[in-house]
Amino acid sequence: MKVTKDLAELCALLIDEIYGELPSRIFAVLLNRGRSSIFQLSQYTSMTPRQLRHGLAVLIQQNLLFYYVDNDTKTAAYEANPEPAYNLIRTGKILEMVESAHGAPVKDVMQSLILLGHTRVSDLKAAYEQKIKRSVEAAQLANPDTDLVGEANTAPKKPTLPVKSVAHLNSIICRLAEAELVEVVHGLTFVSPEDIQRDVEERVTRVKFPGGVKGGKGKLEFEEAVAVELCKIRRESKSLKRKLEEAGGSGAKRRKLLNGAGVNGVNGVNGVNGEHDADGDPVLDPQQVIRVNYEKCLVELRNRRLVQFAGEMIGDTTSYIYATVLRQLTKKVSRCHTDPRMDIGDMGDEDGTRQPVVTTMEILDNLPTTIDPSIGLAKVSQSRINKHSAEAVHPNPPNHNKIPFLNAGDDDEEDEEDDGSDVEMNGGHASEGESDKEVKPAVNGTAGTVRFVEPARKESRLDMLRQHLFLLAENQVPFIRQCADGQWTVDFSVVIQHLREAELDAVIEGTVGRQGLRLVRILRKKGKLDEKALPNISLMKKSDVQNKMLEMEIAGYVDIQEVPRDNSRTANRTIFLWYTDTDRCIQTLLNNTYKTATRCLQRLAMHRRKEKDVLLLTKRTDVKGREKDVMQKEYYDRFAKLLEIERKLLGHTMRMDEMVAVLRDY
C-alpha cells in the first residue's frame, strides 16, 4: 500500500479514535520516520521506554505493527503496518456482511476477534464460558422458577447469548476457518514482507545457488524457487483450514452434504429456533492463535458491491443470480489482488489466486429456490436472436489496453459485422416467403393477419438461468465471461475498472455538470483530440467547450498537450490536443477522499471537545442508558444534537471508505 501524507494522517486518527492517543502517536512517528527501535522512538516522541512498551504492546496486539529482531545485536526494530490500520474504518461493514451471510452468532464471535486483535482459542473459549455463566446466573436472579413448596428451582437456565455453549463456539470458529474469514497467526506473521523476501532470497541463494545466479535462465529459476518458498510461508496461515479439510470438514458442512439442508436453513447452524448441534465438529487446538483475515473479508465486500452494481445496470433478479455466481467463484479466491512475487505460473493454484471457473449446473444447484428466474426477462422470438453471437465462447479476457485512435479501424470492422448479423440470424437468411407467413400486409386499410411463428411454451429453470447469464455476459459492462461451453468466469480487473470509471463519472458530474462529463467520456473513448474537433463531436458551442475544458483543467480532470508544427512555436502554428488520464484522476480523487475522511474525524473530535461536559455526564453509571429520563432538557438536547452530528459525520466517512475500496482495494 502506498502511504501518502493524507493516508498517514487518517490512519493515525483512526487509531486515536479507538485505542487512544499513546498508540496513535507511536504509529504516526513510525509512519513518518520508518523502521525504528525503542531508543529511536524515545528520541522522536520524548516518551519513556515504559510508555513506549505499553503503546507498542497495544499496536502489536491489534496487528498494527511489524517487528524484526537483528540476530547480531538482538535488538528489535518496529515498522508500521498501514493496511490493518485503515481496515479499522470498515469494521462495522465487515460485521454487517458476516451477520447477513452467516448469522448473529458468527457475527458475535467475529466482533470479539476484532476487539482482541489476535488470541488463543483457549482464551477465547474461557472468555465465552465466563460470559455464558454470568448470563445464566443473571437469568436465574431475574426470573427464579419456584415450585409448589416455594423453593427456588436450581435448574440451569438456557442462556440468551448468541453463542449457546463452548461447543457452539468451537463450531463457529471451524466455520470461519473454512470460509477463510479467520487465519492462523504463525511465527512470520509480524515480519514485514520485505524482510521475509530478503531472508528467503538469502536462503535460496545459499542452498540452491551457492555460485551465484547466472544468466537469464538462472534468474528465472531463482525467481521460481523464491516464489515457492514465499507461497509455503503464505499457506501457513491456512493450516487450520487444511486440518479441517483433512478431518472431513466441520459438522455443519457434513450435515449439509448428508441431509441436503443449508447452513442457514431450518435444521442448520442458525436455525429458526436458534438451536445448534455441534456434534462431529473437531476440537480445535487450545494453543492455536487466530485472527481476522481482512483480505478474505475484502473479497466478500467486493462481491456485495459488484452485485449492487449489476442490479443498477441490469435488474434485481439478475443481480441475485450474479451473487450466486460470485459466491461460488470466490470460494477459491483468497484475496482481491495477486502478488507478483509469489503468483508465478501455477504457484497460485493452491492459494486461490488463479482465475476460478463455475459451471451452469453448479450455479443452478446453489441458486436459492426463492428466486424466480422468469422475472426480468424479455420475451423475444428465437428468429430474432443471433444464437452464434449470444453463445460465443471467449477463452481469453478482453484487452482494454488498446489506444483508441489507433484502433478506430477495428471498431469500423466490428460495426460492419454487426450490421451483417442483423440480416443473418441463427446461421441462415430469412426468405421473403417466411416473412410473408408471419405477417400479411393490410389491403385497403384492413388490418393484416398475424400468426405466431413459435407456440408459447414453458421454459425450464435452467433455460431462464442461462438467459440471465447471457444478460450478464453481453452487457456493456462484462460482468461474466463464458470461457468454455457451460463454464463461466469473472474478469474482476475489467469489471472493477468499469466500476471505478462509474464512480469517477459520478464525481465529475457532480463537480462540472453533465456537459463536462460528456466531454470527459468523449476524450476517454477517442483519446487525444484537437480543440477544433471537440465542438463537432460533443454538439456544443465552441465557447461553451472552451469554458468547460478550462474549468475541468483547473479541477484536474483533463489536460492539454501542445504540438508545434515548426520551431517557431507560435500559437497559430501549434496544435492543442486535449486528453484525460483516468488513472491520474482516480489517484487525485483517492487523495481527496482521504482528506475528506480525515476532516470528518477531525470535525467529530472538535464537536466532542465542545460538548465535553455533557459527555462526562453521560458516562456516569446512574445516567448511562437513561439519559432522557435523568438528564435535564438543556443537557439532553445538546447530547441528542451531538449524536445526530456524530451519525452524519460517521455516515459520510463510511461513504468515503466505500469510494476508497472501489478506487484502491477491489
mmCIF file of N, CA and C in Angstrom, residues 328-408:
data_model
loop_
_atom_site.group_PDB
_atom_site.id
_atom_site.type_symbol
_atom_site.label_atom_id
_atom_site.label_comp_id
_atom_site.label_asym_id
_atom_site.label_seq_id
_atom_site.Cartn_x
_atom_site.Cartn_y
_atom_site.Cartn_z
ATOM 1 N N GLN A 328 -20.005 -18.740 -5.599
ATOM 2 C CA GLN A 328 -19.367 -19.994 -5.980
ATOM 3 C C GLN A 328 -17.934 -19.773 -6.463
ATOM 4 N N LEU A 329 -17.708 -18.668 -7.162
ATOM 5 C CA LEU A 329 -16.364 -18.418 -7.689
ATOM 6 C C LEU A 329 -15.375 -18.059 -6.589
ATOM 7 N N THR A 330 -15.804 -17.211 -5.661
ATOM 8 C CA THR A 330 -14.869 -16.693 -4.662
ATOM 9 C C THR A 330 -14.628 -17.651 -3.513
ATOM 10 N N LYS A 331 -15.199 -18.852 -3.557
ATOM 11 C CA LYS A 331 -14.806 -19.853 -2.573
ATOM 12 C C LYS A 331 -13.332 -20.205 -2.711
ATOM 13 N N LYS A 332 -12.811 -20.047 -3.912
ATOM 14 C CA LYS A 332 -11.409 -20.363 -4.171
ATOM 15 C C LYS A 332 -10.541 -19.115 -4.291
ATOM 16 N N VAL A 333 -11.109 -17.950 -4.020
ATOM 17 C CA VAL A 333 -10.366 -16.694 -4.123
ATOM 18 C C VAL A 333 -10.074 -16.196 -2.715
ATOM 19 N N SER A 334 -8.811 -16.012 -2.407
ATOM 20 C CA SER A 334 -8.412 -15.628 -1.054
ATOM 21 C C SER A 334 -8.126 -14.150 -0.908
ATOM 22 N N ARG A 335 -7.885 -13.461 -2.014
ATOM 23 C CA ARG A 335 -7.534 -12.042 -1.931
ATOM 24 C C ARG A 335 -7.936 -11.360 -3.230
ATOM 25 N N CYS A 336 -8.062 -10.046 -3.163
ATOM 26 C CA CYS A 336 -8.510 -9.295 -4.340
ATOM 27 C C CYS A 336 -7.392 -9.101 -5.363
ATOM 28 N N HIS A 337 -6.169 -8.933 -4.893
ATOM 29 C CA HIS A 337 -5.051 -8.652 -5.789
ATOM 30 C C HIS A 337 -4.012 -9.762 -5.671
ATOM 31 N N THR A 338 -3.412 -10.096 -6.788
ATOM 32 C CA THR A 338 -2.346 -11.085 -6.794
ATOM 33 C C THR A 338 -1.025 -10.424 -6.431
ATOM 34 N N ASP A 339 -0.113 -11.230 -5.940
ATOM 35 C CA ASP A 339 1.218 -10.762 -5.576
ATOM 36 C C ASP A 339 2.188 -11.199 -6.665
ATOM 37 N N PRO A 340 2.797 -10.270 -7.391
ATOM 38 C CA PRO A 340 3.693 -10.681 -8.489
ATOM 39 C C PRO A 340 4.918 -11.439 -8.015
ATOM 40 N N ARG A 341 5.260 -11.337 -6.735
ATOM 41 C CA ARG A 341 6.426 -12.062 -6.235
ATOM 42 C C ARG A 341 6.139 -13.542 -6.015
ATOM 43 N N MET A 342 4.861 -13.894 -5.796
ATOM 44 C CA MET A 342 4.515 -15.282 -5.483
ATOM 45 C C MET A 342 3.726 -15.960 -6.587
ATOM 46 N N ASP A 343 2.788 -15.250 -7.187
ATOM 47 C CA ASP A 343 1.856 -15.859 -8.139
ATOM 48 C C ASP A 343 2.501 -15.918 -9.519
ATOM 49 N N ILE A 344 3.452 -16.832 -9.658
ATOM 50 C CA ILE A 344 4.172 -17.031 -10.913
ATOM 51 C C ILE A 344 3.781 -18.391 -11.472
ATOM 52 N N GLY A 345 3.301 -18.415 -12.713
ATOM 53 C CA GLY A 345 2.937 -19.686 -13.338
ATOM 54 C C GLY A 345 1.792 -20.347 -12.606
ATOM 55 N N ASP A 346 2.026 -21.572 -12.127
ATOM 56 C CA ASP A 346 0.994 -22.345 -11.432
ATOM 57 C C ASP A 346 1.099 -22.220 -9.921
ATOM 58 N N MET A 347 1.834 -21.222 -9.430
ATOM 59 C CA MET A 347 2.011 -21.092 -7.988
ATOM 60 C C MET A 347 0.720 -20.716 -7.286
ATOM 61 N N GLY A 348 -0.186 -20.042 -7.998
ATOM 62 C CA GLY A 348 -1.381 -19.535 -7.341
ATOM 63 C C GLY A 348 -2.529 -20.511 -7.277
ATOM 64 N N ASP A 349 -2.337 -21.750 -7.754
ATOM 65 C CA ASP A 349 -3.453 -22.695 -7.754
ATOM 66 C C ASP A 349 -3.899 -23.034 -6.342
ATOM 67 N N GLU A 350 -2.939 -23.319 -5.454
ATOM 68 C CA GLU A 350 -3.290 -23.711 -4.096
ATOM 69 C C GLU A 350 -3.662 -22.516 -3.238
ATOM 70 N N ASP A 351 -3.255 -21.324 -3.615
ATOM 71 C CA ASP A 351 -3.518 -20.144 -2.806
ATOM 72 C C ASP A 351 -4.765 -19.399 -3.237
ATOM 73 N N GLY A 352 -5.462 -19.886 -4.238
ATOM 74 C CA GLY A 352 -6.694 -19.232 -4.637
ATOM 75 C C GLY A 352 -6.493 -17.919 -5.351
ATOM 76 N N THR A 353 -5.399 -17.783 -6.085
ATOM 77 C CA THR A 353 -5.165 -16.554 -6.824
ATOM 78 C C THR A 353 -5.369 -16.730 -8.318
ATOM 79 N N ARG A 354 -5.518 -17.969 -8.803
ATOM 80 C CA ARG A 354 -5.796 -18.188 -10.213
ATOM 81 C C ARG A 354 -7.271 -17.940 -10.487
ATOM 82 N N GLN A 355 -7.584 -17.696 -11.758
ATOM 83 C CA GLN A 355 -8.956 -17.350 -12.113
ATOM 84 C C GLN A 355 -9.842 -18.591 -12.018
ATOM 85 N N PRO A 356 -10.837 -18.593 -11.125
ATOM 86 C CA PRO A 356 -11.690 -19.777 -10.965
ATOM 87 C C PRO A 356 -12.771 -19.827 -12.034
ATOM 88 N N VAL A 357 -13.395 -20.997 -12.150
ATOM 89 C CA VAL A 357 -14.431 -21.248 -13.150
ATOM 90 C C VAL A 357 -15.591 -21.943 -12.454
ATOM 91 N N VAL A 358 -16.815 -21.614 -12.866
ATOM 92 C CA VAL A 358 -18.016 -22.249 -12.333
ATOM 93 C C VAL A 358 -18.890 -22.669 -13.507
ATOM 94 N N THR A 359 -19.558 -23.798 -13.368
ATOM 95 C CA THR A 359 -20.418 -24.306 -14.434
ATOM 96 C C THR A 359 -21.861 -23.855 -14.219
ATOM 97 N N THR A 360 -22.647 -23.983 -15.279
ATOM 98 C CA THR A 360 -24.053 -23.582 -15.196
ATOM 99 C C THR A 360 -24.823 -24.456 -14.217
ATOM 100 N N MET A 361 -24.523 -25.742 -14.179
ATOM 101 C CA MET A 361 -25.227 -26.641 -13.269
ATOM 102 C C MET A 361 -24.885 -26.331 -11.814
ATOM 103 N N GLU A 362 -23.654 -25.945 -11.544
ATOM 104 C CA GLU A 362 -23.297 -25.555 -10.172
ATOM 105 C C GLU A 362 -24.063 -24.313 -9.745
ATOM 106 N N ILE A 363 -24.216 -23.372 -10.666
ATOM 107 C CA ILE A 363 -24.996 -22.171 -10.347
ATOM 108 C C ILE A 363 -26.446 -22.540 -10.081
ATOM 109 N N LEU A 364 -26.994 -23.437 -10.903
ATOM 110 C CA LEU A 364 -28.386 -23.847 -10.729
ATOM 111 C C LEU A 364 -28.589 -24.588 -9.413
ATOM 112 N N ASP A 365 -27.647 -25.436 -9.044
ATOM 113 C CA ASP A 365 -27.785 -26.197 -7.798
ATOM 114 C C ASP A 365 -27.716 -25.300 -6.569
ATOM 115 N N ASN A 366 -26.961 -24.216 -6.644
ATOM 116 C CA ASN A 366 -26.793 -23.334 -5.488
ATOM 117 C C ASN A 366 -27.694 -22.107 -5.536
ATOM 118 N N LEU A 367 -28.505 -21.981 -6.578
ATOM 119 C CA LEU A 367 -29.427 -20.851 -6.659
ATOM 120 C C LEU A 367 -30.583 -21.068 -5.687
ATOM 121 N N PRO A 368 -30.868 -20.117 -4.805
ATOM 122 C CA PRO A 368 -31.976 -20.302 -3.853
ATOM 123 C C PRO A 368 -33.305 -20.492 -4.577
ATOM 124 N N THR A 369 -34.129 -21.342 -4.015
ATOM 125 C CA THR A 369 -35.429 -21.621 -4.630
ATOM 126 C C THR A 369 -36.383 -20.440 -4.529
ATOM 127 N N THR A 370 -36.083 -19.487 -3.658
ATOM 128 C CA THR A 370 -36.950 -18.313 -3.531
ATOM 129 C C THR A 370 -36.786 -17.335 -4.683
ATOM 130 N N ILE A 371 -35.754 -17.498 -5.495
ATOM 131 C CA ILE A 371 -35.514 -16.603 -6.629
ATOM 132 C C ILE A 371 -36.218 -17.170 -7.858
ATOM 133 N N ASP A 372 -37.054 -16.357 -8.473
ATOM 134 C CA ASP A 372 -37.776 -16.747 -9.685
ATOM 135 C C ASP A 372 -37.030 -16.196 -10.891
ATOM 136 N N PRO A 373 -36.334 -17.030 -11.663
ATOM 137 C CA PRO A 373 -35.554 -16.512 -12.798
ATOM 138 C C PRO A 373 -36.398 -16.034 -13.964
ATOM 139 N N SER A 374 -37.712 -16.278 -13.935
ATOM 140 C CA SER A 374 -38.551 -15.799 -15.036
ATOM 141 C C SER A 374 -38.777 -14.295 -14.972
ATOM 142 N N ILE A 375 -38.505 -13.684 -13.822
ATOM 143 C CA ILE A 375 -38.685 -12.241 -13.669
ATOM 144 C C ILE A 375 -37.473 -11.529 -14.246
ATOM 145 N N GLY A 376 -37.726 -10.470 -14.994
ATOM 146 C CA GLY A 376 -36.642 -9.670 -15.546
ATOM 147 C C GLY A 376 -36.156 -10.119 -16.901
ATOM 148 N N LEU A 377 -36.903 -10.997 -17.566
ATOM 149 C CA LEU A 377 -36.526 -11.467 -18.896
ATOM 150 C C LEU A 377 -37.550 -10.994 -19.915
ATOM 151 N N ALA A 378 -37.075 -10.509 -21.052
ATOM 152 C CA ALA A 378 -37.961 -10.087 -22.134
ATOM 153 C C ALA A 378 -38.265 -11.276 -23.036
ATOM 154 N N LYS A 379 -39.464 -11.301 -23.590
ATOM 155 C CA LYS A 379 -39.882 -12.376 -24.485
ATOM 156 C C LYS A 379 -39.554 -11.983 -25.921
ATOM 157 N N VAL A 380 -38.578 -12.658 -26.498
ATOM 158 C CA VAL A 380 -38.128 -12.370 -27.860
ATOM 159 C C VAL A 380 -38.185 -13.657 -28.662
ATOM 160 N N SER A 381 -38.621 -13.541 -29.898
ATOM 161 C CA SER A 381 -38.672 -14.697 -30.780
ATOM 162 C C SER A 381 -37.264 -15.206 -31.062
ATOM 163 N N GLN A 382 -37.128 -16.525 -31.163
ATOM 164 C CA GLN A 382 -35.810 -17.099 -31.420
ATOM 165 C C GLN A 382 -35.266 -16.698 -32.782
ATOM 166 N N SER A 383 -36.139 -16.385 -33.731
ATOM 167 C CA SER A 383 -35.664 -15.979 -35.047
ATOM 168 C C SER A 383 -34.997 -14.615 -35.023
ATOM 169 N N ARG A 384 -35.200 -13.858 -33.949
ATOM 170 C CA ARG A 384 -34.593 -12.533 -33.832
ATOM 171 C C ARG A 384 -33.352 -12.547 -32.943
ATOM 172 N N ILE A 385 -32.876 -13.731 -32.595
ATOM 173 C CA ILE A 385 -31.701 -13.859 -31.741
ATOM 174 C C ILE A 385 -30.553 -14.429 -32.556
ATOM 175 N N ASN A 386 -29.432 -13.765 -32.508
ATOM 176 C CA ASN A 386 -28.221 -14.278 -33.137
ATOM 177 C C ASN A 386 -27.592 -15.274 -32.174
ATOM 178 N N LYS A 387 -27.950 -16.523 -32.325
ATOM 179 C CA LYS A 387 -27.519 -17.541 -31.375
ATOM 180 C C LYS A 387 -26.010 -17.727 -31.389
ATOM 181 N N HIS A 388 -25.412 -17.597 -32.556
ATOM 182 C CA HIS A 388 -23.962 -17.768 -32.646
ATOM 183 C C HIS A 388 -23.232 -16.689 -31.850
ATOM 184 N N SER A 389 -23.730 -15.467 -31.921
ATOM 185 C CA SER A 389 -23.087 -14.375 -31.186
ATOM 186 C C SER A 389 -23.399 -14.444 -29.698
ATOM 187 N N ALA A 390 -24.632 -14.840 -29.362
ATOM 188 C CA ALA A 390 -25.023 -14.856 -27.951
ATOM 189 C C ALA A 390 -24.272 -15.923 -27.173
ATOM 190 N N GLU A 391 -24.053 -17.083 -27.774
ATOM 191 C CA GLU A 391 -23.416 -18.190 -27.076
ATOM 192 C C GLU A 391 -21.945 -18.322 -27.442
ATOM 193 N N ALA A 392 -21.341 -17.238 -27.893
ATOM 194 C CA ALA A 392 -19.928 -17.289 -28.260
ATOM 195 C C ALA A 392 -19.069 -17.528 -27.026
ATOM 196 N N VAL A 393 -18.027 -18.305 -27.208
ATOM 197 C CA VAL A 393 -17.100 -18.627 -26.124
ATOM 198 C C VAL A 393 -15.876 -17.734 -26.258
ATOM 199 N N HIS A 394 -15.489 -17.095 -25.143
ATOM 200 C CA HIS A 394 -14.318 -16.216 -25.112
ATOM 201 C C HIS A 394 -13.330 -16.788 -24.101
ATOM 202 N N PRO A 395 -12.388 -17.600 -24.548
ATOM 203 C CA PRO A 395 -11.464 -18.227 -23.589
ATOM 204 C C PRO A 395 -10.518 -17.249 -22.919
ATOM 205 N N ASN A 396 -10.241 -16.110 -23.562
ATOM 206 C CA ASN A 396 -9.297 -15.139 -23.007
ATOM 207 C C ASN A 396 -10.030 -13.869 -22.609
ATOM 208 N N PRO A 397 -9.574 -13.196 -21.563
ATOM 209 C CA PRO A 397 -10.220 -11.936 -21.164
ATOM 210 C C PRO A 397 -10.009 -10.864 -22.205
ATOM 211 N N PRO A 398 -10.897 -9.872 -22.281
ATOM 212 C CA PRO A 398 -10.750 -8.808 -23.280
ATOM 213 C C PRO A 398 -9.556 -7.924 -22.980
ATOM 214 N N ASN A 399 -9.000 -7.353 -24.038
ATOM 215 C CA ASN A 399 -7.859 -6.450 -23.917
ATOM 216 C C ASN A 399 -8.372 -5.022 -23.952
ATOM 217 N N HIS A 400 -8.289 -4.348 -22.800
ATOM 218 C CA HIS A 400 -8.772 -2.970 -22.703
ATOM 219 C C HIS A 400 -7.631 -1.968 -22.687
ATOM 220 N N ASN A 401 -6.439 -2.411 -23.084
ATOM 221 C CA ASN A 401 -5.295 -1.506 -23.122
ATOM 222 C C ASN A 401 -5.031 -0.965 -24.520
ATOM 223 N N LYS A 402 -6.046 -1.011 -25.376
ATOM 224 C CA LYS A 402 -5.881 -0.504 -26.729
ATOM 225 C C LYS A 402 -5.834 1.019 -26.724
ATOM 226 N N ILE A 403 -5.084 1.565 -27.663
ATOM 227 C CA ILE A 403 -5.058 3.012 -27.844
ATOM 228 C C ILE A 403 -6.224 3.389 -28.748
ATOM 229 N N PRO A 404 -7.144 4.252 -28.299
ATOM 230 C CA PRO A 404 -8.396 4.456 -29.041
ATOM 231 C C PRO A 404 -8.181 4.887 -30.480
ATOM 232 N N PHE A 405 -7.332 5.911 -30.703
ATOM 233 C CA PHE A 405 -7.243 6.445 -32.056
ATOM 234 C C PHE A 405 -6.427 5.553 -32.980
ATOM 235 N N LEU A 406 -5.733 4.526 -32.445
ATOM 236 C CA LEU A 406 -5.015 3.586 -33.293
ATOM 237 C C LEU A 406 -5.861 2.378 -33.654
ATOM 238 N N ASN A 407 -7.003 2.203 -32.995
ATOM 239 C CA ASN A 407 -7.865 1.053 -33.238
ATOM 240 C C ASN A 407 -9.218 1.467 -33.785
ATOM 241 N N ALA A 408 -9.265 2.637 -34.410
ATOM 242 C CA ALA A 408 -10.546 3.094 -34.950
ATOM 243 C C ALA A 408 -11.008 2.201 -36.083
#
